[in-house]
Protein backbone atom coordinates (compact mmCIF):
# COMPACT_ATOMS: atom_id res chain seq x y z
CA UNK A 1 0.00 0.00 0.00
CA UNK A 2 1.34 3.39 -0.95
CA UNK A 3 -0.06 5.44 1.86
CA UNK A 4 -2.03 4.43 4.87
CA UNK A 5 -5.71 4.64 4.12
CA UNK A 6 -8.02 5.83 6.79
CA UNK A 7 -11.07 3.70 7.37
CA UNK A 8 -14.19 3.99 9.44
CA UNK A 9 -16.89 1.49 10.35
CA UNK A 10 -20.29 2.30 9.00
CA UNK A 11 -23.60 0.83 10.21
CA UNK A 12 -25.76 -0.50 7.38
CA UNK A 13 -28.94 0.21 9.34
CA UNK A 14 -28.51 3.79 10.50
CA UNK A 15 -25.39 4.93 8.65
CA UNK A 16 -23.58 5.89 11.84
CA UNK A 17 -19.79 5.96 11.56
CA UNK A 18 -17.42 4.85 14.31
CA UNK A 19 -13.62 4.66 14.29
CA UNK A 20 -13.56 1.18 15.85
CA UNK A 21 -15.35 -2.04 15.05
CA UNK A 22 -17.97 -3.29 17.48
CA UNK A 23 -20.48 -6.13 17.42
CA UNK A 24 -23.31 -3.73 18.15
CA UNK A 25 -23.84 -0.34 16.56
CA UNK A 26 -23.40 2.29 19.31
CA UNK A 27 -26.01 4.54 17.67
CA UNK A 28 -28.96 2.31 16.80
CA UNK A 29 -28.12 -0.84 18.74
CA UNK A 30 -28.36 -3.18 15.72
CA UNK A 31 -26.10 -6.23 15.82
CA UNK A 32 -23.49 -7.16 13.27
CA UNK A 33 -24.16 -4.23 10.96
CA UNK A 34 -20.79 -2.44 11.05
CA UNK A 35 -18.66 -2.77 7.94
CA UNK A 36 -15.29 -1.22 7.25
CA UNK A 37 -15.35 1.51 4.63
CA UNK A 38 -12.47 3.47 3.20
CA UNK A 39 -12.47 7.19 3.75
CA UNK A 40 -10.83 8.43 0.59
CA UNK A 41 -9.08 11.79 0.38
CA UNK A 42 -11.94 13.26 -1.64
CA UNK A 43 -14.24 12.72 1.25
CA UNK A 44 -13.75 16.30 2.35
CA UNK A 45 -16.68 17.16 0.15
CA UNK A 46 -18.87 14.86 2.15
CA UNK A 47 -20.97 16.55 4.72
CA UNK A 48 -24.62 17.20 5.02
CA UNK A 49 -25.49 16.86 1.34
CA UNK A 50 -28.77 18.71 1.33
CA UNK A 51 -27.48 21.57 3.39
CA UNK A 52 -24.35 21.95 1.28
CA UNK A 53 -26.30 21.76 -1.93
CA UNK A 54 -28.81 24.35 -0.84
CA UNK A 55 -26.22 26.72 0.54
CA UNK A 56 -24.91 28.28 -2.61
CA UNK A 57 -23.58 31.76 -1.98
CA UNK A 58 -23.93 34.02 1.02
CA UNK A 59 -26.43 34.12 3.83
CA UNK A 60 -29.39 36.38 3.07
CA UNK A 61 -32.14 37.85 5.21
CA UNK A 62 -35.15 35.55 5.27
CA UNK A 63 -37.49 38.41 4.37
CA UNK A 64 -35.59 39.11 1.17
CA UNK A 65 -35.59 35.57 -0.12
CA UNK A 66 -37.58 35.01 -3.25
CA UNK A 67 -40.66 32.97 -2.45
CA UNK A 68 -41.72 32.32 -6.00
CA UNK A 69 -39.04 29.64 -5.93
CA UNK A 70 -41.33 26.76 -5.08
CA UNK A 71 -42.93 25.97 -8.39
CA UNK A 72 -44.92 22.83 -8.76
CA UNK A 73 -45.75 20.82 -11.80
CA UNK A 74 -48.29 18.08 -12.21
CA UNK A 75 -47.11 14.54 -12.81
CA UNK A 76 -50.32 14.02 -14.77
CA UNK A 77 -51.23 11.19 -12.39
CA UNK A 78 -53.78 12.58 -9.90
CA UNK A 79 -53.05 10.10 -7.12
CA UNK A 80 -49.29 10.72 -7.45
CA UNK A 81 -49.85 14.50 -7.27
CA UNK A 82 -52.00 14.06 -4.20
CA UNK A 83 -49.23 12.26 -2.29
CA UNK A 84 -46.63 14.81 -3.38
CA UNK A 85 -48.81 17.54 -1.89
CA UNK A 86 -50.32 18.87 -5.13
CA UNK A 87 -47.65 18.06 -7.69
CA UNK A 88 -43.88 17.73 -7.74
CA UNK A 89 -41.73 20.69 -6.75
CA UNK A 90 -39.24 21.88 -9.36
CA UNK A 91 -35.69 21.10 -8.21
CA UNK A 92 -36.69 18.59 -5.56
CA UNK A 93 -35.46 15.06 -5.05
CA UNK A 94 -38.12 12.43 -4.50
CA UNK A 95 -37.23 8.94 -3.37
CA UNK A 96 -39.71 6.27 -4.42
CA UNK A 97 -39.17 3.16 -2.33
CA UNK A 98 -40.83 -0.21 -2.47
CA UNK A 99 -40.34 -3.94 -2.72
CA UNK A 100 -39.03 -5.25 -6.06
CA UNK A 101 -41.82 -5.79 -8.57
CA UNK A 102 -44.35 -3.57 -6.85
CA UNK A 103 -44.55 -1.11 -9.76
CA UNK A 104 -42.08 1.72 -9.14
CA UNK A 105 -40.63 1.69 -12.64
CA UNK A 106 -44.11 1.43 -14.11
CA UNK A 107 -45.33 4.47 -12.17
CA UNK A 108 -42.37 6.62 -13.18
CA UNK A 109 -42.49 5.53 -16.80
CA UNK A 110 -46.18 6.40 -16.94
CA UNK A 111 -45.35 9.76 -15.44
CA UNK A 112 -42.97 10.41 -18.36
CA UNK A 113 -45.92 10.26 -20.71
CA UNK A 114 -48.48 12.03 -18.58
CA UNK A 115 -46.55 14.99 -17.22
CA UNK A 116 -46.41 16.51 -20.70
CA UNK A 117 -45.98 20.25 -21.22
CA UNK A 118 -42.87 19.79 -23.31
CA UNK A 119 -40.71 18.83 -20.37
CA UNK A 120 -37.53 17.06 -21.27
CA UNK A 121 -37.07 13.85 -19.34
CA UNK A 122 -34.01 11.69 -18.86
CA UNK A 123 -34.77 8.14 -17.75
CA UNK A 124 -31.65 6.44 -16.44
CA UNK A 125 -32.02 2.72 -16.03
CA UNK A 126 -29.40 0.59 -14.37
CA UNK A 127 -31.60 -2.48 -14.38
CA UNK A 128 -32.90 -2.88 -17.89
CA UNK A 129 -31.49 -2.44 -21.37
CA UNK A 130 -32.77 0.39 -23.58
CA UNK A 131 -34.60 -2.23 -25.64
CA UNK A 132 -36.36 -3.71 -22.62
CA UNK A 133 -37.40 -0.26 -21.51
CA UNK A 134 -38.71 0.53 -24.96
CA UNK A 135 -40.80 -2.67 -24.96
CA UNK A 136 -42.26 -1.80 -21.60
CA UNK A 137 -42.94 1.76 -22.69
CA UNK A 138 -44.76 0.52 -25.77
CA UNK A 139 -46.88 -1.77 -23.63
CA UNK A 140 -47.76 1.15 -21.37
CA UNK A 141 -48.56 3.32 -24.36
CA UNK A 142 -45.69 5.69 -23.59
CA UNK A 143 -44.11 7.01 -26.74
CA UNK A 144 -43.00 10.19 -28.37
CA UNK A 145 -42.46 13.19 -26.16
CA UNK A 146 -39.11 14.55 -25.17
CA UNK A 147 -38.01 11.40 -23.37
CA UNK A 148 -34.42 10.16 -23.41
CA UNK A 149 -33.31 6.77 -22.13
CA UNK A 150 -29.86 6.03 -20.80
CA UNK A 151 -28.87 2.53 -19.72
CA UNK A 152 -25.99 3.39 -17.43
CA UNK A 153 -24.76 2.70 -13.92
CA UNK A 154 -21.78 5.05 -13.67
CA UNK A 155 -22.68 8.25 -11.89
CA UNK A 156 -20.13 10.43 -13.70
CA UNK A 157 -21.53 9.36 -17.07
CA UNK A 158 -25.05 10.11 -15.83
CA UNK A 159 -24.04 13.57 -14.65
CA UNK A 160 -22.35 14.22 -18.00
CA UNK A 161 -25.55 13.18 -19.77
CA UNK A 162 -27.53 15.62 -17.62
CA UNK A 163 -25.07 18.38 -18.51
CA UNK A 164 -25.45 17.65 -22.17
CA UNK A 165 -29.22 17.12 -22.34
CA UNK A 166 -30.28 19.71 -19.76
CA UNK A 167 -33.48 17.82 -18.88
CA UNK A 168 -36.24 19.17 -16.61
CA UNK A 169 -36.83 15.82 -14.97
CA UNK A 170 -34.43 12.96 -14.31
CA UNK A 171 -35.43 9.49 -13.19
CA UNK A 172 -32.81 7.23 -11.63
CA UNK A 173 -33.89 3.59 -11.60
CA UNK A 174 -32.53 2.43 -9.21
CA UNK A 175 -30.14 3.99 -6.70
CA UNK A 176 -28.84 0.53 -5.74
CA UNK A 177 -27.43 -0.04 -9.23
CA UNK A 178 -25.63 3.29 -9.56
CA UNK A 179 -22.01 3.65 -8.52
CA UNK A 180 -19.52 6.42 -8.10
CA UNK A 181 -16.09 5.43 -9.42
CA UNK A 182 -14.32 7.31 -6.61
CA UNK A 183 -15.91 5.13 -3.98
CA UNK A 184 -14.36 1.71 -3.66
CA UNK A 185 -17.29 -0.24 -2.23
CA UNK A 186 -19.77 -2.24 -4.29
CA UNK A 187 -22.93 -0.76 -5.85
CA UNK A 188 -25.87 -1.02 -3.47
CA UNK A 189 -23.65 -0.77 -0.39
CA UNK A 190 -24.43 1.87 2.14
CA UNK A 191 -21.44 4.04 1.22
CA UNK A 192 -22.24 3.98 -2.50
CA UNK A 193 -25.92 4.63 -2.04
CA UNK A 194 -25.22 7.52 0.29
CA UNK A 195 -22.48 9.10 -1.78
CA UNK A 196 -24.49 8.79 -5.01
CA UNK A 197 -27.63 10.23 -3.43
CA UNK A 198 -25.62 13.12 -2.06
CA UNK A 199 -24.17 13.94 -5.48
CA UNK A 200 -27.55 13.61 -7.17
CA UNK A 201 -29.05 15.88 -4.53
CA UNK A 202 -26.37 18.49 -5.21
CA UNK A 203 -26.94 18.21 -8.95
CA UNK A 204 -30.67 18.63 -8.48
CA UNK A 205 -30.26 21.80 -6.42
CA UNK A 206 -27.65 23.32 -8.71
CA UNK A 207 -29.57 22.74 -11.92
CA UNK A 208 -33.10 23.01 -10.50
CA UNK A 209 -33.62 19.55 -11.84
CA UNK A 210 -36.51 17.49 -10.50
CA UNK A 211 -35.21 14.04 -9.70
CA UNK A 212 -37.12 10.87 -8.94
CA UNK A 213 -34.93 8.16 -7.48
CA UNK A 214 -36.09 4.56 -7.19
CA UNK A 215 -34.92 2.66 -4.11
CA UNK A 216 -35.56 -1.01 -3.55
CA UNK A 217 -36.49 -2.09 -0.10
CA UNK A 218 -34.43 -4.87 1.41
CA UNK A 219 -35.63 -7.82 3.47
CA UNK A 220 -35.87 -5.81 6.66
CA UNK A 221 -38.24 -3.41 4.96
CA UNK A 222 -35.92 -0.48 4.55
CA UNK A 223 -34.15 1.17 1.64
CA UNK A 224 -30.43 0.34 2.00
CA UNK A 225 -29.32 2.71 4.69
CA UNK A 226 -32.84 4.01 5.20
CA UNK A 227 -32.20 6.75 7.71
CA UNK A 228 -29.19 7.93 5.75
CA UNK A 229 -31.27 8.55 2.66
CA UNK A 230 -34.39 9.82 4.39
CA UNK A 231 -32.71 12.80 5.97
CA UNK A 232 -30.97 13.81 2.75
CA UNK A 233 -33.80 13.85 0.24
CA UNK A 234 -36.82 16.20 0.07
CA UNK A 235 -39.50 13.61 -0.13
CA UNK A 236 -39.73 9.88 0.62
CA UNK A 237 -42.61 7.89 -0.83
CA UNK A 238 -43.27 4.23 -0.24
CA UNK A 239 -45.10 2.10 -2.73
CA UNK A 240 -46.87 -0.69 -0.89
CA UNK A 241 -49.24 -3.52 -1.57
CA UNK A 242 -49.32 -7.26 -1.74
CA UNK A 243 -47.98 -8.68 -4.94
CA UNK A 244 -50.79 -11.20 -4.99
CA UNK A 245 -53.40 -8.45 -5.27
CA UNK A 246 -53.58 -5.69 -7.83
CA UNK A 247 -54.09 -3.02 -5.21
CA UNK A 248 -51.22 -0.55 -4.61
CA UNK A 249 -50.86 2.27 -2.11
CA UNK A 250 -48.41 5.16 -2.38
CA UNK A 251 -47.64 6.72 0.97
CA UNK A 252 -45.44 9.66 1.94
CA UNK A 253 -43.03 9.03 4.81
CA UNK A 254 -41.43 12.44 4.52
CA UNK A 255 -42.35 15.50 2.52
CA UNK A 256 -40.62 18.86 2.80
CA UNK A 257 -43.32 20.44 0.66
CA UNK A 258 -46.55 18.93 1.91
CA UNK A 259 -48.35 16.76 4.41
CA UNK A 260 -47.48 13.13 4.91
CA UNK A 261 -50.92 11.74 5.60
CA UNK A 262 -52.29 11.60 2.08
CA UNK A 263 -52.24 8.26 0.32
CA UNK A 264 -52.50 7.49 -3.36
CA UNK A 265 -54.40 4.41 -4.42
CA UNK A 266 -53.69 2.52 -7.64
CA UNK A 267 -54.65 -0.67 -9.33
CA UNK A 268 -52.13 -2.62 -11.41
CA UNK A 269 -53.66 -3.60 -14.71
CA UNK A 270 -52.41 -5.12 -17.96
CA UNK A 271 -51.58 -1.69 -19.26
CA UNK A 272 -49.99 -0.26 -16.18
CA UNK A 273 -51.24 1.50 -13.08
CA UNK A 274 -54.66 3.04 -12.92
CA UNK A 275 -55.70 5.65 -10.35
CA UNK A 276 -58.44 4.56 -8.01
CA UNK A 277 -60.54 7.57 -7.11
CA UNK A 278 -63.00 5.72 -4.93
CA UNK A 279 -60.91 3.24 -2.95
CA UNK A 280 -63.81 2.26 -0.68
CA UNK A 281 -65.75 0.73 -3.55
CA UNK A 282 -62.80 -1.33 -4.59
CA UNK A 283 -61.90 -2.41 -1.06
CA UNK A 284 -65.42 -3.58 -0.40
CA UNK A 285 -65.97 -5.42 -3.68
CA UNK A 286 -66.36 -9.18 -3.39
CA UNK A 287 -67.33 -8.99 0.26
CA UNK A 288 -69.01 -12.12 1.64
CA UNK A 289 -72.74 -11.47 2.02
CA UNK A 290 -73.75 -12.94 5.30
CA UNK A 291 -70.81 -14.58 6.95
CA UNK A 292 -69.68 -14.18 10.54
CA UNK A 293 -66.42 -12.44 11.40
CA UNK A 294 -66.46 -9.46 9.09
CA UNK A 295 -67.24 -5.81 9.71
CA UNK A 296 -66.67 -2.57 7.81
CA UNK A 297 -64.58 0.21 9.36
CA UNK A 298 -64.06 3.78 8.20
CA UNK A 299 -60.68 5.49 8.51
CA UNK A 300 -59.54 8.89 7.34
CA UNK A 301 -56.45 8.77 5.14
CA UNK A 302 -55.28 12.33 4.69
CA UNK A 303 -58.41 14.18 3.71
CA UNK A 304 -60.28 11.18 2.39
CA UNK A 305 -62.55 8.77 4.26
CA UNK A 306 -61.88 5.17 3.23
CA UNK A 307 -64.00 2.16 4.08
CA UNK A 308 -62.28 -1.14 4.62
CA UNK A 309 -63.37 -4.60 5.56
CA UNK A 310 -61.90 -6.13 8.70
CA UNK A 311 -62.07 -9.91 8.91
CA UNK A 312 -61.56 -11.93 12.03
CA UNK A 313 -61.37 -15.60 12.80
CA UNK A 314 -61.58 -16.83 16.37
CA UNK A 315 -61.25 -20.56 16.94
CA UNK A 316 -60.79 -22.66 20.08
CA UNK A 317 -57.11 -23.15 20.75
CA UNK A 318 -55.54 -26.59 21.03
CA UNK A 319 -52.27 -25.47 22.56
CA UNK A 320 -51.18 -21.96 23.42
CA UNK A 321 -53.49 -19.30 22.08
CA UNK A 322 -52.06 -17.80 18.88
CA UNK A 323 -52.65 -14.29 17.60
CA UNK A 324 -51.96 -12.94 14.17
CA UNK A 325 -52.94 -9.59 12.85
CA UNK A 326 -52.47 -8.22 9.39
CA UNK A 327 -53.23 -4.56 8.78
CA UNK A 328 -53.82 -3.74 12.44
CA UNK A 329 -51.08 -3.11 14.96
CA UNK A 330 -50.40 -6.31 16.89
CA UNK A 331 -50.48 -4.63 20.30
CA UNK A 332 -53.70 -2.84 19.48
CA UNK A 333 -55.26 -6.15 18.41
CA UNK A 334 -54.11 -7.79 21.66
CA UNK A 335 -55.66 -4.94 23.64
CA UNK A 336 -58.98 -5.25 21.82
CA UNK A 337 -59.01 -9.01 22.51
CA UNK A 338 -58.35 -8.37 26.19
CA UNK A 339 -61.18 -5.81 26.38
CA UNK A 340 -63.52 -8.23 24.61
CA UNK A 341 -62.62 -10.94 27.09
CA UNK A 342 -62.89 -8.88 30.24
CA UNK A 343 -65.57 -6.29 29.40
CA UNK A 344 -67.46 -7.95 26.58
CA UNK A 345 -67.90 -11.23 28.40
CA UNK A 346 -66.61 -13.41 25.54
CA UNK A 347 -63.76 -15.72 26.48
CA UNK A 348 -61.61 -15.03 23.45
CA UNK A 349 -58.47 -15.08 25.61
CA UNK A 350 -58.13 -18.83 25.29
CA UNK A 351 -58.78 -18.87 21.53
CA UNK A 352 -56.61 -18.54 18.45
CA UNK A 353 -57.43 -15.18 16.85
CA UNK A 354 -56.61 -13.93 13.40
CA UNK A 355 -57.34 -10.47 12.03
CA UNK A 356 -56.95 -9.38 8.44
CA UNK A 357 -57.70 -6.11 6.69
CA UNK A 358 -58.69 -6.66 3.08
CA UNK A 359 -56.68 -5.04 0.30
CA UNK A 360 -53.39 -4.65 2.17
CA UNK A 361 -54.56 -1.45 3.83
CA UNK A 362 -53.28 -0.79 7.33
CA UNK A 363 -55.72 0.66 9.79
CA UNK A 364 -53.74 2.60 12.33
CA UNK A 365 -56.55 4.81 13.51
CA UNK A 366 -58.39 3.99 16.76
CA UNK A 367 -61.66 4.71 14.90
CA UNK A 368 -61.35 1.19 13.46
CA UNK A 369 -61.39 -0.39 16.96
CA UNK A 370 -65.11 -0.95 17.15
CA UNK A 371 -65.32 -2.64 13.76
CA UNK A 372 -62.37 -4.89 14.63
CA UNK A 373 -63.87 -5.82 17.99
CA UNK A 374 -67.27 -6.52 16.46
CA UNK A 375 -65.69 -8.70 13.77
CA UNK A 376 -63.94 -10.70 16.49
CA UNK A 377 -67.15 -11.02 18.51
CA UNK A 378 -69.10 -12.02 15.42
CA UNK A 379 -66.62 -14.78 14.62
CA UNK A 380 -66.53 -16.01 18.22
CA UNK A 381 -70.33 -16.14 18.44
CA UNK A 382 -70.59 -17.42 14.86
CA UNK A 383 -73.34 -14.91 14.06
CA UNK A 384 -73.09 -12.57 11.08
CA UNK A 385 -73.31 -8.81 11.53
CA UNK A 386 -74.95 -8.37 8.16
CA UNK A 387 -73.49 -6.81 5.04
CA UNK A 388 -75.39 -3.53 5.53
CA UNK A 389 -73.61 -2.65 8.78
CA UNK A 390 -70.56 -0.46 9.42
CA UNK A 391 -69.02 0.55 12.74
CA UNK A 392 -67.10 3.63 13.89
CA UNK A 393 -65.63 4.17 17.33
CA UNK A 394 -62.62 3.87 19.56
CA UNK A 395 -62.67 1.17 22.23
CA UNK A 396 -61.34 2.19 25.63
CA UNK A 397 -59.82 -0.09 28.26
CA UNK A 398 -63.01 -0.19 30.32
CA UNK A 399 -64.94 -1.30 27.26
CA UNK A 400 -66.41 2.15 26.64
CA UNK A 401 -66.95 3.35 23.08
CA UNK A 402 -65.30 6.71 22.63
CA UNK A 403 -65.99 9.41 20.15
CA UNK A 404 -63.80 9.90 17.07
CA UNK A 405 -62.94 12.89 14.90
CA UNK A 406 -64.59 13.74 11.57
CA UNK A 407 -67.66 11.62 12.27
CA UNK A 408 -69.82 13.39 9.69
CA UNK A 409 -67.26 12.89 6.98
CA UNK A 410 -67.12 9.17 7.74
CA UNK A 411 -70.89 8.87 7.86
CA UNK A 412 -71.29 10.53 4.49
CA UNK A 413 -68.95 7.97 2.90
CA UNK A 414 -70.82 5.12 4.61
CA UNK A 415 -74.10 6.53 3.32
CA UNK A 416 -72.68 7.02 -0.16
CA UNK A 417 -71.76 3.35 -0.36
CA UNK A 418 -75.27 2.27 0.52
CA UNK A 419 -74.94 1.00 4.06
CA UNK A 420 -78.19 0.81 6.03
CA UNK A 421 -76.92 0.71 9.62
CA UNK A 422 -73.95 2.22 11.41
CA UNK A 423 -72.83 1.72 15.00
CA UNK A 424 -71.47 4.96 16.46
CA UNK A 425 -70.34 6.19 19.89
CA UNK A 426 -73.24 7.41 22.09
CA UNK A 427 -71.34 10.50 23.13
CA UNK A 428 -70.25 12.52 20.15
CA UNK A 429 -68.60 15.91 20.10
CA UNK A 430 -70.37 17.57 17.24
CA UNK A 431 -73.83 17.57 15.68
CA UNK A 432 -74.40 14.52 13.59
CA UNK A 433 -75.91 14.94 10.19
CA UNK A 434 -78.79 12.54 9.53
CA UNK A 435 -79.11 10.57 6.32
CA UNK A 436 -82.33 9.05 5.02
CA UNK A 437 -82.12 5.29 5.04
CA UNK A 438 -79.02 5.15 7.24
CA UNK A 439 -79.93 4.03 10.73
CA UNK A 440 -77.52 5.19 13.43
CA UNK A 441 -77.01 2.89 16.39
CA UNK A 442 -75.42 4.82 19.29
CA UNK A 443 -73.70 2.60 21.86
CA UNK A 444 -71.95 3.34 25.17
CA UNK A 445 -70.04 0.12 25.75
CA UNK A 446 -68.74 -2.86 23.85
CA UNK A 447 -71.15 -5.22 25.61
CA UNK A 448 -74.05 -3.00 24.60
CA UNK A 449 -72.83 -3.01 21.00
CA UNK A 450 -72.64 -6.82 20.99
CA UNK A 451 -76.11 -7.13 22.51
CA UNK A 452 -77.61 -4.80 19.89
CA UNK A 453 -75.94 -5.97 16.69
CA UNK A 454 -75.29 -9.62 17.54
CA UNK A 455 -78.47 -10.64 19.38
CA UNK A 456 -79.01 -14.25 20.34
CA UNK A 457 -82.07 -14.91 18.17
CA UNK A 458 -80.52 -13.87 14.84
P1 LIG B 1 -42.17 -2.81 -12.02
O1 LIG B 1 -42.64 -1.44 -12.30
O2 LIG B 1 -41.12 -3.37 -12.91
O3 LIG B 1 -41.71 -2.96 -10.53
P2 LIG B 1 -40.47 -2.31 -9.76
O4 LIG B 1 -39.85 -1.29 -10.64
O5 LIG B 1 -41.08 -1.76 -8.51
O6 LIG B 1 -39.54 -3.43 -9.44
O7 LIG B 1 -43.48 -3.72 -12.03
C1 LIG B 1 -43.36 -5.05 -12.30
C2 LIG B 1 -44.64 -5.79 -12.02
O8 LIG B 1 -45.79 -5.14 -12.49
C3 LIG B 1 -44.55 -7.09 -12.74
O9 LIG B 1 -44.72 -8.12 -11.78
C4 LIG B 1 -45.65 -7.08 -13.73
C5 LIG B 1 -46.55 -5.98 -13.31
N1 LIG B 1 -47.07 -5.20 -14.45
C6 LIG B 1 -48.40 -5.30 -14.80
O10 LIG B 1 -49.17 -6.04 -14.18
N2 LIG B 1 -48.88 -4.54 -15.82
C7 LIG B 1 -48.07 -3.71 -16.53
O11 LIG B 1 -48.55 -3.04 -17.47
C8 LIG B 1 -46.69 -3.62 -16.17
C9 LIG B 1 -45.73 -2.74 -16.91
C10 LIG B 1 -46.23 -4.38 -15.12
MG1 LIG C 1 -38.01 -1.49 -11.65
PDB file of C-alpha atoms in Angstrom, residues 153-156 175-183 185-188 192 196:
ATOM      1  CA  UNK A 153     -24.757   2.702 -13.923  1.00  0.00           C
ATOM      2  CA  UNK A 154     -21.785   5.054 -13.667  1.00  0.00           C
ATOM      3  CA  UNK A 155     -22.682   8.250 -11.889  1.00  0.00           C
ATOM      4  CA  UNK A 156     -20.131  10.432 -13.702  1.00  0.00           C
ATOM      5  CA  UNK A 175     -30.141   3.993  -6.700  1.00  0.00           C
ATOM      6  CA  UNK A 176     -28.842   0.533  -5.737  1.00  0.00           C
ATOM      7  CA  UNK A 177     -27.426  -0.044  -9.231  1.00  0.00           C
ATOM      8  CA  UNK A 178     -25.634   3.290  -9.561  1.00  0.00           C
ATOM      9  CA  UNK A 179     -22.010   3.654  -8.519  1.00  0.00           C
ATOM     10  CA  UNK A 180     -19.519   6.424  -8.096  1.00  0.00           C
ATOM     11  CA  UNK A 181     -16.095   5.431  -9.422  1.00  0.00           C
ATOM     12  CA  UNK A 182     -14.324   7.309  -6.613  1.00  0.00           C
ATOM     13  CA  UNK A 183     -15.915   5.126  -3.981  1.00  0.00           C
ATOM     14  CA  UNK A 185     -17.286  -0.237  -2.226  1.00  0.00           C
ATOM     15  CA  UNK A 186     -19.766  -2.242  -4.295  1.00  0.00           C
ATOM     16  CA  UNK A 187     -22.934  -0.764  -5.851  1.00  0.00           C
ATOM     17  CA  UNK A 188     -25.870  -1.021  -3.468  1.00  0.00           C
ATOM     18  CA  UNK A 192     -22.237   3.976  -2.503  1.00  0.00           C
ATOM     19  CA  UNK A 196     -24.487   8.792  -5.009  1.00  0.00           C
TER      20      UNK A 196
END
